Coordinates of N, CA and C in Angstrom, one line a residue:
X216 N -119.8 -15.8 158.9 CA -121.1 -16.5 159.6 C -121.6 -14.9 161.1
X217 N -122.7 -14.2 160.6 CA -123.0 -13.0 161.5 C -122.7 -13.6 163.2
X218 N -122.8 -12.5 163.4 CA -122.8 -12.7 165.5 C -124.5 -12.8 165.7
X219 N -124.6 -13.3 166.3 CA -126.1 -13.1 167.0 C -126.5 -12.5 168.0
X220 N -127.8 -12.0 166.6 CA -128.5 -10.8 167.0 C -129.0 -10.4 168.2
X221 N -129.5 -11.7 169.1 CA -130.1 -11.7 170.2 C -129.5 -11.8 172.0
X222 N -128.5 -11.4 171.7 CA -127.5 -11.4 172.2 C -127.3 -9.7 171.9
X223 N -126.9 -9.8 173.9 CA -126.0 -7.9 173.4 C -124.7 -7.8 174.1
X224 N -124.5 -7.1 174.3 CA -122.6 -7.3 174.3 C -122.2 -7.8 175.6
X225 N -123.3 -7.9 177.0 CA -123.3 -8.8 177.9 C -123.5 -10.4 177.9
X226 N -123.9 -10.0 176.9 CA -124.7 -11.5 176.2 C -126.2 -11.8 177.0
X227 N -126.5 -10.8 177.1 CA -128.0 -11.3 178.2 C -128.7 -11.2 177.1
X228 N -130.0 -11.5 176.9 CA -131.1 -11.9 175.1 C -131.7 -10.5 175.7
X229 N -132.6 -10.1 174.3 CA -132.7 -8.9 174.0 C -133.7 -9.0 173.2
X230 N -134.6 -8.5 173.1 CA -135.3 -8.3 171.4 C -134.7 -7.2 170.7
X231 N -134.4 -7.4 169.0 CA -133.2 -6.8 168.1 C -134.1 -5.4 168.0
X232 N -133.3 -4.3 168.4 CA -133.9 -3.4 167.6 C -133.9 -3.1 166.1
X233 N -135.1 -3.3 165.4 CA -135.4 -3.1 164.1 C -136.0 -1.8 164.0
X234 N -136.3 -0.7 164.6 CA -136.4 1.1 164.1 C -135.9 1.9 163.2
X235 N -134.2 1.6 162.5 CA -133.8 2.7 161.5 C -133.7 1.4 160.6
X236 N -134.5 0.6 160.4 CA -134.4 -0.5 158.5 C -135.8 -0.5 158.6
X237 N -135.1 0.0 157.2 CA -136.6 0.5 156.0 C -137.2 -1.0 156.0
X238 N -138.1 0.1 155.8 CA -139.5 -0.9 155.7 C -140.0 -2.3 154.5
X239 N -139.0 -3.2 154.0 CA -139.4 -4.2 152.6 C -140.5 -5.1 152.5
X240 N -140.5 -5.1 151.0 CA -141.6 -6.5 151.4 C -140.8 -7.5 151.7
X241 N -141.2 -8.8 152.8 CA -140.9 -9.8 152.8 C -141.4 -11.1 152.4
X242 N -141.1 -12.1 152.6 CA -141.6 -13.1 152.3 C -140.9 -14.5 152.4
X243 N -141.3 -15.9 153.0 CA -140.6 -16.7 153.4 C -142.0 -17.9 153.4
X244 N -140.8 -19.4 153.0 CA -141.4 -20.3 152.8 C -140.6 -21.0 153.3
X245 N -141.8 -21.6 154.2 CA -141.5 -23.3 154.8 C -142.2 -24.6 154.9
X246 N -141.8 -25.6 155.0 CA -142.0 -26.4 154.6 C -141.5 -27.8 155.8
X247 N -142.5 -28.3 155.8 CA -142.1 -30.1 156.8 C -143.4 -30.7 156.6
X248 N -142.7 -32.2 156.9 CA -144.3 -32.9 156.5 C -144.4 -34.2 157.8
X249 N -145.7 -35.3 157.5 CA -145.7 -35.8 158.5 C -145.9 -37.3 157.8
X250 N -145.5 -38.9 158.6 CA -145.5 -39.7 158.3 C -146.6 -40.3 159.2
X251 N -147.1 -41.3 158.5 CA -148.4 -42.3 158.9 C -148.4 -43.6 158.5
X252 N -149.3 -44.7 159.4 CA -149.1 -45.7 158.8 C -149.9 -45.6 157.5
X253 N -150.3 -46.6 156.8 CA -151.0 -46.5 155.5 C -152.7 -46.6 155.6
X254 N -153.2 -47.0 156.9 CA -154.5 -47.1 156.8 C -155.0 -46.1 157.6
X255 N -153.4 -45.0 158.2 CA -154.0 -44.3 158.3 C -154.5 -42.5 157.5
X256 N -153.2 -42.9 156.6 CA -153.3 -42.0 155.3 C -154.8 -42.6 155.0
X257 N -155.2 -43.9 154.6 CA -156.3 -43.7 154.0 C -157.4 -43.4 154.5
X258 N -157.3 -42.8 155.5 CA -158.3 -42.6 156.6 C -158.8 -41.1 156.3
X259 N -157.3 -41.2 156.0 CA -157.3 -38.9 156.2 C -157.8 -38.6 154.1
X260 N -156.9 -39.6 153.4 CA -157.2 -39.1 151.7 C -159.1 -39.5 151.8
X261 N -159.4 -40.3 152.0 CA -161.2 -41.2 151.9 C -162.0 -39.6 152.7
X262 N -161.3 -38.9 154.0 CA -162.1 -37.9 154.8 C -162.9 -38.4 156.0
X263 N -162.7 -39.8 155.8 CA -163.2 -40.3 157.1 C -162.3 -40.9 158.5
X264 N -161.7 -39.5 158.6 CA -161.0 -39.5 160.4 C -162.1 -39.0 160.9
X265 N -162.7 -39.5 162.3 CA -163.8 -38.9 163.1 C -164.0 -37.5 162.9
X266 N -162.9 -36.8 163.2 CA -163.1 -35.3 163.7 C -163.2 -34.6 162.5
X267 N -163.1 -34.9 161.6 CA -163.9 -34.1 160.3 C -162.8 -34.4 159.4
X268 N -162.9 -33.2 158.2 CA -162.1 -32.3 157.4 C -160.6 -32.4 158.0
X269 N -159.3 -33.0 157.4 CA -158.2 -32.9 158.7 C -157.6 -32.2 158.0
X270 N -157.4 -31.6 157.0 CA -156.2 -31.3 155.5 C -157.1 -29.8 156.1
X271 N -158.2 -29.6 156.0 CA -159.2 -27.9 156.1 C -158.7 -27.6 157.6
X272 N -158.9 -28.7 158.0 CA -158.9 -27.8 159.5 C -157.0 -27.4 159.4
X273 N -155.9 -28.6 159.6 CA -154.8 -28.1 159.5 C -154.9 -27.0 158.9
X274 N -155.6 -26.0 157.9 CA -154.9 -25.3 156.4 C -154.5 -24.8 157.7
X275 N -156.4 -24.1 158.4 CA -157.0 -22.9 159.3 C -155.6 -23.1 160.4
X276 N -155.3 -24.0 160.6 CA -154.4 -24.2 162.3 C -152.9 -23.5 162.0
X277 N -152.0 -23.6 160.5 CA -151.0 -23.1 160.2 C -151.7 -21.7 160.0
X278 N -152.7 -21.3 159.0 CA -152.9 -19.6 159.4 C -152.8 -19.0 160.3
X279 N -153.5 -19.6 161.2 CA -154.0 -18.7 162.9 C -152.3 -19.4 163.5
X280 N -151.5 -20.2 163.2 CA -149.8 -20.8 163.7 C -148.9 -19.0 163.3
X281 N -149.4 -18.9 162.2 CA -148.5 -17.3 161.5 C -148.8 -16.8 162.3
X282 N -149.2 -16.7 163.5 CA -150.2 -15.2 163.1 C -150.3 -15.3 164.6
X283 N -149.4 -16.6 165.8 CA -149.3 -16.2 166.8 C -147.7 -16.0 166.7
X284 N -147.5 -16.1 166.0 CA -145.3 -16.5 166.6 C -145.0 -16.2 167.9
X285 N -145.5 -14.5 167.4 CA -144.6 -13.3 168.3 C -145.1 -13.9 169.6
X286 N -146.3 -14.6 170.0 CA -146.8 -15.2 171.2 C -146.1 -16.2 171.5
X287 N -145.6 -17.3 171.4 CA -144.9 -18.1 171.2 C -143.0 -18.3 170.9
X288 N -142.3 -17.6 170.4 CA -141.3 -17.5 170.5 C -140.8 -16.1 171.3
X289 N -140.8 -16.2 172.0 CA -140.5 -14.8 173.0 C -139.7 -13.6 171.9
X290 N -138.3 -13.9 171.2 CA -137.9 -12.8 170.7 C -138.5 -12.3 169.6
X291 N -139.6 -12.9 169.3 CA -139.6 -12.6 167.8 C -140.8 -10.9 167.9
X292 N -140.8 -10.3 167.1 CA -141.2 -9.2 166.8 C -142.4 -9.5 166.0
X293 N -144.2 -9.1 167.2 CA -145.2 -9.2 166.3 C -145.4 -8.4 165.1
X294 N -145.9 -8.9 164.4 CA -146.4 -8.4 162.8 C -147.6 -8.4 162.2
X295 N -147.9 -7.7 161.3 CA -148.5 -7.3 160.6 C -148.5 -8.1 159.1
X296 N -149.5 -9.7 158.7 CA -148.6 -10.3 157.6 C -149.9 -9.9 157.6
X297 N -149.7 -9.5 155.8 CA -150.0 -8.9 154.6 C -151.2 -10.2 153.7
X298 N -150.3 -11.4 153.7 CA -150.4 -12.4 153.2 C -150.1 -13.9 153.7
X299 N -151.1 -15.0 154.0 CA -150.3 -16.4 154.8 C -151.2 -17.2 153.3
X300 N -150.3 -18.4 152.8 CA -150.9 -19.4 151.9 C -150.6 -20.3 152.5
X301 N -151.0 -21.3 152.3 CA -150.9 -22.7 153.0 C -151.2 -23.7 151.6
X302 N -150.0 -24.7 151.2 CA -150.0 -25.8 150.6 C -150.5 -27.1 151.0
X303 N -150.9 -27.9 151.0 CA -151.0 -29.3 151.1 C -149.9 -30.4 149.6
X304 N -149.5 -31.3 149.8 CA -149.4 -32.4 149.1 C -149.4 -33.8 149.7
X305 N -149.6 -34.9 149.3 CA -149.9 -36.3 149.8 C -148.8 -36.7 148.7
X306 N -148.2 -38.3 149.6 CA -147.2 -38.9 149.1 C -147.6 -40.3 148.8
X307 N -148.8 -40.9 148.2 CA -149.6 -41.7 148.9 C -148.4 -42.9 149.1
X308 N -147.1 -43.3 148.1 CA -146.1 -44.4 148.7 C -145.4 -44.2 150.2
X309 N -146.2 -43.2 150.5 CA -145.0 -43.0 151.5 C -145.4 -42.6 152.6
X310 N -147.3 -42.7 152.3 CA -148.4 -42.4 153.4 C -147.5 -41.1 154.7
X311 N -147.4 -39.7 153.7 CA -146.9 -38.7 153.6 C -147.4 -37.4 153.3
X312 N -147.9 -37.3 154.2 CA -148.5 -35.4 153.6 C -147.3 -34.5 153.8
X313 N -147.2 -33.6 153.0 CA -146.2 -32.3 153.2 C -147.3 -31.3 153.4
X314 N -146.9 -29.8 154.0 CA -147.0 -28.8 154.3 C -146.1 -28.0 153.7
X315 N -146.8 -27.0 152.7 CA -145.9 -25.5 152.4 C -146.5 -24.0 152.7
X316 N -145.9 -23.5 153.8 CA -146.5 -22.6 154.4 C -145.9 -21.4 153.7
X317 N -146.7 -20.0 153.2 CA -145.9 -18.7 152.8 C -146.6 -17.5 153.3
X318 N -145.5 -17.3 153.7 CA -146.2 -15.7 155.0 C -145.0 -14.7 154.4
X319 N -146.0 -13.9 154.5 CA -145.7 -12.1 153.7 C -146.3 -11.1 154.7
X320 N -145.0 -10.3 154.3 CA -145.6 -8.2 155.4 C -145.1 -7.2 154.8
X321 N -145.1 -6.6 154.7 CA -144.3 -4.9 154.3 C -143.9 -4.7 156.1
X322 N -142.1 -4.9 156.1 CA -142.2 -4.4 157.3 C -140.3 -4.7 157.3
X323 N -140.2 -4.6 159.0 CA -138.5 -3.8 159.5 C -138.4 -5.1 159.0
X324 N -138.7 -6.4 159.6 CA -138.0 -7.9 159.9 C -139.2 -9.1 159.6
X325 N -137.9 -9.8 158.6 CA -138.0 -10.9 158.5 C -139.7 -12.0 158.8
X326 N -140.4 -13.0 157.9 CA -141.6 -13.7 158.6 C -141.1 -15.4 158.2
X327 N -139.3 -15.5 158.6 CA -139.6 -16.4 158.9 C -140.0 -17.9 159.9
X328 N -140.1 -17.0 160.9 CA -140.7 -17.5 162.1 C -142.4 -17.6 161.8
X329 N -142.8 -16.5 161.3 CA -144.4 -16.9 160.8 C -144.1 -18.5 160.3
X330 N -143.6 -18.3 159.1 CA -143.5 -19.5 158.2 C -143.5 -20.7 158.5
X331 N -142.4 -20.8 159.5 CA -142.0 -22.3 160.4 C -143.5 -22.3 161.4
X332 N -143.5 -21.4 162.1 CA -144.3 -21.7 162.9 C -146.1 -22.3 162.5
X333 N -146.0 -21.7 161.2 CA -147.4 -22.3 160.4 C -147.5 -23.9 159.9
X334 N -146.3 -24.7 159.9 CA -145.8 -25.5 159.3 C -146.1 -25.9 161.0
X335 N -145.4 -25.9 161.9 CA -145.4 -27.1 162.5 C -147.1 -27.3 163.3
X336 N -147.5 -25.7 163.3 CA -149.1 -26.0 163.8 C -149.8 -26.8 162.8
X337 N -149.7 -26.3 161.5 CA -150.8 -27.6 160.5 C -149.8 -29.1 160.7
X338 N -149.0 -29.5 161.3 CA -148.7 -30.9 161.0 C -149.2 -31.0 162.7
X339 N -149.5 -30.7 163.6 CA -149.5 -30.7 165.0 C -150.9 -31.2 164.6
X340 N -152.1 -30.2 163.8 CA -153.0 -30.8 164.4 C -153.5 -31.6 163.0
X341 N -152.6 -32.2 162.2 CA -152.9 -33.3 161.7 C -152.4 -34.4 162.2
X342 N -151.3 -34.6 162.6 CA -151.6 -35.2 164.8 C -152.4 -35.8 164.8
X343 N -152.9 -34.1 166.0 CA -153.9 -34.4 166.7 C -155.2 -34.7 165.7
X344 N -155.8 -34.5 165.1 CA -156.9 -35.2 164.5 C -156.7 -36.8 164.3
X345 N -155.3 -37.7 163.9 CA -155.4 -38.6 163.8 C -154.9 -39.7 164.7
X346 N -154.6 -38.7 165.9 CA -153.7 -39.7 166.7 C -154.6 -41.1 167.7
X347 N -156.2 -40.8 167.5 CA -156.6 -41.7 167.9 C -156.3 -42.7 167.6
X348 N -156.0 -43.4 166.1 CA -155.8 -44.7 165.4 C -154.3 -44.5 164.6
X349 N -153.2 -43.7 165.2 CA -151.9 -43.9 164.7 C -150.6 -42.7 165.7
X350 N -150.5 -43.2 167.2 CA -150.2 -42.3 167.8 C -148.0 -42.7 167.1
X351 N -147.7 -43.5 166.4 CA -146.7 -43.2 165.9 C -146.4 -42.5 164.7
X352 N -147.2 -41.7 164.4 CA -147.1 -40.9 162.8 C -146.2 -39.8 163.7
X353 N -145.1 -39.4 162.6 CA -144.1 -38.8 162.4 C -143.7 -37.5 162.0
X354 N -143.6 -36.2 162.4 CA -143.1 -35.2 162.1 C -141.2 -34.7 161.7
X355 N -141.1 -35.0 160.2 CA -139.9 -34.9 160.3 C -139.8 -32.7 158.8
X356 N -138.7 -33.2 159.3 CA -138.3 -32.0 157.7 C -139.1 -30.4 157.9
X357 N -139.4 -30.5 158.9 CA -139.7 -28.7 158.8 C -137.9 -27.7 158.7
X358 N -138.3 -26.8 157.5 CA -137.8 -26.3 157.5 C -137.4 -24.8 156.6
X359 N -136.7 -23.9 156.5 CA -137.5 -22.9 155.6 C -136.6 -23.3 154.1
X360 N -137.7 -22.6 153.5 CA -136.8 -23.1 151.6 C -136.3 -21.9 151.6
X361 N -136.6 -21.1 151.6 CA -137.0 -19.1 151.0 C -137.2 -18.1 151.9
X362 N -136.5 -17.3 151.4 CA -136.8 -16.5 152.2 C -136.3 -14.5 150.9
X363 N -137.1 -14.0 151.0 CA -136.9 -12.1 150.2 C -137.0 -11.4 151.2
X364 N -136.2 -10.4 150.6 CA -136.5 -9.1 151.3 C -135.4 -8.6 152.6
X365 N -135.4 -7.4 153.0 CA -134.0 -7.2 153.9 C -133.3 -7.3 153.1
X366 N -132.2 -6.9 154.0 CA -130.4 -6.3 153.6 C -130.0 -7.7 152.9
X367 N -130.4 -9.2 153.8 CA -129.9 -9.9 153.1 C -130.3 -10.1 151.7
X368 N -131.2 -9.9 151.3 CA -131.8 -10.7 149.9 C -132.2 -11.3 150.2
X369 N -132.1 -12.6 148.7 CA -133.2 -13.2 148.6 C -131.9 -14.7 148.9
X370 N -132.9 -15.1 149.4 CA -132.1 -16.9 149.9 C -132.6 -18.1 149.4
X371 N -132.6 -19.2 149.2 CA -133.0 -20.3 148.4 C -132.1 -21.7 149.3
X372 N -132.9 -22.8 150.1 CA -132.4 -23.8 150.0 C -132.2 -24.6 148.7
X373 N -130.9 -25.3 148.8 CA -131.1 -26.1 147.5 C -131.5 -27.5 147.4
X374 N -132.7 -27.3 147.5 CA -133.3 -28.8 147.7 C -134.4 -29.6 146.6
X375 N -135.1 -31.1 147.3 CA -135.7 -31.4 146.6 C -137.0 -30.9 147.0
X376 N -137.1 -30.0 148.1 CA -139.0 -29.5 149.0 C -139.1 -28.4 147.0
X377 N -138.3 -27.7 146.9 CA -138.7 -26.7 146.1 C -139.3 -27.5 144.9
X378 N -138.4 -28.6 144.4 CA -139.3 -29.1 143.1 C -141.1 -29.6 143.8
X379 N -141.0 -29.9 145.0 CA -142.3 -30.9 145.4 C -143.2 -29.1 145.9
X380 N -142.6 -28.2 146.4 CA -143.7 -27.3 146.5 C -144.1 -26.8 145.4
X381 N -143.7 -26.4 143.8 CA -143.6 -26.4 142.9 C -144.9 -26.9 142.2
X382 N -145.5 -28.7 142.8 CA -146.2 -29.1 142.7 C -147.1 -28.7 143.3
X383 N -147.3 -28.1 143.8 CA -149.0 -27.7 145.3 C -149.8 -27.1 143.9

């Protein structure tokens, strides 16, 4: 296991110096889901939520969430994102909405935190838009599925989530 890079020799938190790293194309994919009551899920699918297009607004929130990562996570570098993609899939049997966020940049540090922040912003927006009818919704499964670029190269989670993402 690698040593934690956000701490200096004295154990103090610091922002990692990435100045000597080469710029490479970097990609990260993250996922998560929100589970709700069947009646709430029906409102979402039928487009009858009082606040409007839940998935459409959640997509915009996810994109915005990726762009705000450095403002939310203290030691993240601000990144110039070159692409953000947000996909949703629904599981009617479980009354569940899955989100997949892909973030990309050409830079010196990865975009995993941006993808994860996008997932959370999207899921929290779904919650916000439907909470009037279902305060018991549950957000779960937020995690990194894949990352590419940098010296650590390509990493992919072993999961059924990867197969689900391919269906989007």
